[in-house]
Amino acid sequence: KAGVTQTPRYLIKTRGQQVTLSCSPISGHRSVSWYQQTPGQGLQFLFEYFSETQRNKGNFPGRFSGRQFSNSRSEMNVSTLELGDSALYLCASNPGVRGTEAFFGQGTRLTVV
Amino acid sequence: AQSVTQLGSHVSVSEGALVLLRCNYSSSVPPYLFWYVQYPNQGLQLLLKYTTGATLVKGINGFEAEFKKSETSFHLTKPSAHMSDAAEYFCAVSGGLGSSGSARQLTFGSGTQLTVLP
């Protein structure tokens, strides 16, 4: 069974630009969550999509958005990039059944210059 | 709101020694509890989880953890450290049975970097 696939692995963007990150969950998993990991703030929850609907959202500005497609693949978008957006963005795939664990992708390392 | 505290951002042990990584949580109802490991430039890998049932849970690579409700703790242990255990470890919680919180949204501790000395 293929794992969680995130693309691209590395990105370098300029302040003010926008970026789109992609996540393909494990086949059959309906829930996709996104997390931001930085040395200063640690791992923080961005949002979760389940069956194409955003179910939960963390405390991030509206510049951070996402969506989920009918095949459960998900994208997250960050507009008007700031230097502080430099981070490892992790996608987590979950079957959606209570008590099951999340499976993480290898992440996308975003550097904003 | 749930929260997780990991005591000790850096822990060093000698190869063959006991590994003990501490995790305490705050939650109005017992949450689901997880330990994840992260190697450099990698994602998170699940070591073990507690949802219900037996409070001592065994995971991969010889790790185990015990859920102690009275102490709101879920410490991670391994009897004998190996060089390959050097990594960062994260304790996490999500909404448990009866909780209004999401079972799929993880709240992480700040992580513990484990160094294994030869």
mmCIF file of N, CA and C in Angstrom, chain A residues 9-10 31 33 35 37 43 45 48 50 55-57 88 90 94 96-107 109, chain B residues 32 34 36 38 41-46 49 51 88 90 95-99 101-110:
data_model
loop_
_atom_site.group_PDB
_atom_site.id
_atom_site.type_symbol
_atom_site.label_atom_id
_atom_site.label_comp_id
_atom_site.label_asym_id
_atom_site.label_seq_id
_atom_site.Cartn_x
_atom_site.Cartn_y
_atom_site.Cartn_z
ATOM 1 N N ARG A 9 8.976 18.223 -2.648
ATOM 2 C CA ARG A 9 9.684 18.046 -1.377
ATOM 3 C C ARG A 9 10.321 19.348 -0.905
ATOM 4 N N TYR A 10 10.773 20.144 -1.833
ATOM 5 C CA TYR A 10 11.437 21.407 -1.498
ATOM 6 C C TYR A 10 10.936 22.510 -2.423
ATOM 7 N N SER A 31 -9.696 11.400 5.248
ATOM 8 C CA SER A 31 -9.332 12.591 6.009
ATOM 9 C C SER A 31 -7.899 12.992 5.701
ATOM 10 N N SER A 33 -5.144 16.045 6.909
ATOM 11 C CA SER A 33 -4.843 17.195 7.764
ATOM 12 C C SER A 33 -3.503 17.783 7.374
ATOM 13 N N TYR A 35 -0.213 20.245 8.772
ATOM 14 C CA TYR A 35 0.483 20.781 9.931
ATOM 15 C C TYR A 35 1.691 21.590 9.461
ATOM 16 N N GLN A 37 5.421 22.895 10.713
ATOM 17 C CA GLN A 37 6.454 22.635 11.711
ATOM 18 C C GLN A 37 7.573 23.648 11.580
ATOM 19 N N LEU A 43 5.047 21.889 16.074
ATOM 20 C CA LEU A 43 4.041 21.346 15.155
ATOM 21 C C LEU A 43 2.690 21.974 15.462
ATOM 22 N N PHE A 45 -1.362 22.625 14.022
ATOM 23 C CA PHE A 45 -2.437 22.177 13.145
ATOM 24 C C PHE A 45 -2.932 23.338 12.297
ATOM 25 N N GLU A 48 -8.126 20.520 8.585
ATOM 26 C CA GLU A 48 -8.444 19.148 8.219
ATOM 27 C C GLU A 48 -9.587 19.130 7.224
ATOM 28 N N PHE A 50 -12.267 16.444 5.294
ATOM 29 C CA PHE A 50 -12.877 15.108 5.329
ATOM 30 C C PHE A 50 -14.007 15.115 4.315
ATOM 31 N N ARG A 55 -13.271 20.452 8.062
ATOM 32 C CA ARG A 55 -13.939 20.091 9.307
ATOM 33 C C ARG A 55 -13.378 20.847 10.497
ATOM 34 N N ASN A 56 -12.091 21.131 10.462
ATOM 35 C CA ASN A 56 -11.456 21.847 11.568
ATOM 36 C C ASN A 56 -10.414 22.789 11.005
ATOM 37 N N LYS A 57 -10.189 23.867 11.737
ATOM 38 C CA LYS A 57 -9.206 24.851 11.290
ATOM 39 C C LYS A 57 -8.415 25.332 12.501
ATOM 40 N N LEU A 88 8.457 23.410 7.514
ATOM 41 C CA LEU A 88 8.165 22.101 6.952
ATOM 42 C C LEU A 88 6.655 21.917 7.061
ATOM 43 N N LEU A 90 3.590 19.443 6.751
ATOM 44 C CA LEU A 90 3.325 18.007 6.799
ATOM 45 C C LEU A 90 1.858 17.730 6.553
ATOM 46 N N ASN A 94 -5.708 9.993 7.332
ATOM 47 C CA ASN A 94 -6.389 9.245 8.386
ATOM 48 C C ASN A 94 -7.603 8.554 7.799
ATOM 49 N N GLY A 96 -10.325 8.055 9.096
ATOM 50 C CA GLY A 96 -11.530 8.757 9.493
ATOM 51 C C GLY A 96 -12.325 8.044 10.558
ATOM 52 N N VAL A 97 -11.835 6.891 11.000
ATOM 53 C CA VAL A 97 -12.524 6.147 12.057
ATOM 54 C C VAL A 97 -11.946 6.570 13.399
ATOM 55 N N ARG A 98 -12.811 6.828 14.368
ATOM 56 C CA ARG A 98 -12.350 7.299 15.673
ATOM 57 C C ARG A 98 -11.349 6.333 16.289
ATOM 58 N N GLY A 99 -10.245 6.888 16.753
ATOM 59 C CA GLY A 99 -9.216 6.080 17.400
ATOM 60 C C GLY A 99 -8.129 5.587 16.481
ATOM 61 N N THR A 100 -8.244 5.847 15.200
ATOM 62 C CA THR A 100 -7.191 5.434 14.269
ATOM 63 C C THR A 100 -6.127 6.525 14.197
ATOM 64 N N GLU A 101 -4.927 6.072 13.833
ATOM 65 C CA GLU A 101 -3.828 7.029 13.852
ATOM 66 C C GLU A 101 -3.664 7.719 12.509
ATOM 67 N N ALA A 102 -2.944 8.827 12.548
ATOM 68 C CA ALA A 102 -2.614 9.560 11.337
ATOM 69 C C ALA A 102 -1.288 9.059 10.778
ATOM 70 N N PHE A 103 -1.216 9.005 9.469
ATOM 71 C CA PHE A 103 -0.008 8.625 8.752
ATOM 72 C C PHE A 103 0.510 9.866 8.031
ATOM 73 N N PHE A 104 1.784 10.146 8.245
ATOM 74 C CA PHE A 104 2.345 11.385 7.731
ATOM 75 C C PHE A 104 3.172 11.181 6.471
ATOM 76 N N GLY A 105 3.142 12.186 5.614
ATOM 77 C CA GLY A 105 4.042 12.234 4.485
ATOM 78 C C GLY A 105 5.406 12.764 4.917
ATOM 79 N N GLN A 106 6.328 12.835 3.966
ATOM 80 C CA GLN A 106 7.682 13.288 4.284
ATOM 81 C C GLN A 106 7.780 14.803 4.385
ATOM 82 N N GLY A 107 6.733 15.488 3.953
ATOM 83 C CA GLY A 107 6.698 16.927 4.108
ATOM 84 C C GLY A 107 7.216 17.695 2.908
ATOM 85 N N ARG A 109 9.369 21.138 2.332
ATOM 86 C CA ARG A 109 10.181 22.166 2.986
ATOM 87 C C ARG A 109 10.059 23.442 2.168
ATOM 88 N N TYR B 32 -7.109 10.359 23.213
ATOM 89 C CA TYR B 32 -6.294 9.370 22.542
ATOM 90 C C TYR B 32 -4.851 9.895 22.587
ATOM 91 N N PHE B 34 -0.623 9.414 21.532
ATOM 92 C CA PHE B 34 0.278 8.893 20.502
ATOM 93 C C PHE B 34 1.715 9.327 20.789
ATOM 94 N N TYR B 36 5.096 9.755 18.321
ATOM 95 C CA TYR B 36 5.652 9.726 16.974
ATOM 96 C C TYR B 36 7.159 9.999 17.056
ATOM 97 N N GLN B 38 10.545 11.345 14.640
ATOM 98 C CA GLN B 38 10.920 12.044 13.406
ATOM 99 C C GLN B 38 12.424 12.029 13.237
ATOM 100 N N ASN B 41 14.781 15.626 8.343
ATOM 101 C CA ASN B 41 14.208 15.829 7.017
ATOM 102 C C ASN B 41 13.206 14.750 6.611
ATOM 103 N N GLN B 42 12.543 14.201 7.603
ATOM 104 C CA GLN B 42 11.533 13.180 7.345
ATOM 105 C C GLN B 42 10.208 13.586 7.983
ATOM 106 N N GLY B 43 9.169 12.860 7.638
ATOM 107 C CA GLY B 43 7.885 13.056 8.295
ATOM 108 C C GLY B 43 7.854 12.341 9.626
ATOM 109 N N LEU B 44 6.674 12.195 10.180
ATOM 110 C CA LEU B 44 6.498 11.552 11.477
ATOM 111 C C LEU B 44 6.085 10.097 11.291
ATOM 112 N N GLN B 45 6.687 9.247 12.116
ATOM 113 C CA GLN B 45 6.352 7.826 12.083
ATOM 114 C C GLN B 45 5.746 7.444 13.427
ATOM 115 N N LEU B 46 4.623 6.734 13.392
ATOM 116 C CA LEU B 46 3.970 6.333 14.629
ATOM 117 C C LEU B 46 4.771 5.248 15.333
ATOM 118 N N LYS B 49 0.285 3.886 20.158
ATOM 119 C CA LYS B 49 -0.875 4.690 20.484
ATOM 120 C C LYS B 49 -1.676 4.032 21.600
ATOM 121 N N THR B 51 -5.720 4.112 22.874
ATOM 122 C CA THR B 51 -7.089 4.611 22.688
ATOM 123 C C THR B 51 -7.949 4.120 23.851
ATOM 124 N N GLU B 88 14.068 12.778 16.996
ATOM 125 C CA GLU B 88 13.192 13.614 17.810
ATOM 126 C C GLU B 88 11.867 12.884 18.011
ATOM 127 N N PHE B 90 7.882 12.933 19.534
ATOM 128 C CA PHE B 90 6.753 13.800 19.823
ATOM 129 C C PHE B 90 5.622 13.011 20.454
ATOM 130 N N GLY B 95 -8.886 14.144 20.456
ATOM 131 C CA GLY B 95 -10.098 13.999 21.239
ATOM 132 C C GLY B 95 -10.475 12.544 21.467
ATOM 133 N N GLY B 96 -10.609 12.135 22.696
ATOM 134 C CA GLY B 96 -10.980 10.764 23.013
ATOM 135 C C GLY B 96 -12.483 10.567 23.022
ATOM 136 N N LEU B 97 -12.891 9.352 23.401
ATOM 137 C CA LEU B 97 -14.306 9.014 23.426
ATOM 138 C C LEU B 97 -15.020 9.900 24.433
ATOM 139 N N GLY B 98 -16.071 10.557 24.007
ATOM 140 C CA GLY B 98 -16.804 11.451 24.896
ATOM 141 C C GLY B 98 -16.328 12.878 24.848
ATOM 142 N N SER B 99 -15.263 13.104 24.091
ATOM 143 C CA SER B 99 -14.730 14.458 23.985
ATOM 144 C C SER B 99 -15.438 15.216 22.874
ATOM 145 N N GLY B 101 -13.800 17.391 21.281
ATOM 146 C CA GLY B 101 -12.714 17.679 20.359
ATOM 147 C C GLY B 101 -12.631 16.654 19.254
ATOM 148 N N SER B 102 -12.003 17.037 18.177
ATOM 149 C CA SER B 102 -11.863 16.138 17.038
ATOM 150 C C SER B 102 -10.910 14.996 17.366
ATOM 151 N N ALA B 103 -11.306 13.798 16.939
ATOM 152 C CA ALA B 103 -10.433 12.638 17.119
ATOM 153 C C ALA B 103 -9.324 12.621 16.088
ATOM 154 N N ARG B 104 -9.440 13.494 15.102
ATOM 155 C CA ARG B 104 -8.448 13.464 14.015
ATOM 156 C C ARG B 104 -7.480 14.636 14.075
ATOM 157 N N GLN B 105 -7.736 15.605 14.963
ATOM 158 C CA GLN B 105 -6.849 16.752 15.070
ATOM 159 C C GLN B 105 -5.858 16.497 16.197
ATOM 160 N N LEU B 106 -4.586 16.476 15.854
ATOM 161 C CA LEU B 106 -3.551 16.192 16.839
ATOM 162 C C LEU B 106 -3.003 17.477 17.447
ATOM 163 N N THR B 107 -2.819 17.434 18.759
ATOM 164 C CA THR B 107 -2.098 18.484 19.464
ATOM 165 C C THR B 107 -0.792 17.877 19.926
ATOM 166 N N PHE B 108 0.312 18.488 19.533
ATOM 167 C CA PHE B 108 1.631 17.929 19.795
ATOM 168 C C PHE B 108 2.324 18.627 20.960
ATOM 169 N N GLY B 109 3.177 17.854 21.626
ATOM 170 C CA GLY B 109 4.124 18.454 22.531
ATOM 171 C C GLY B 109 5.257 19.090 21.735
ATOM 172 N N SER B 110 6.163 19.731 22.460
ATOM 173 C CA SER B 110 7.237 20.475 21.796
ATOM 174 C C SER B 110 8.386 19.595 21.336
#
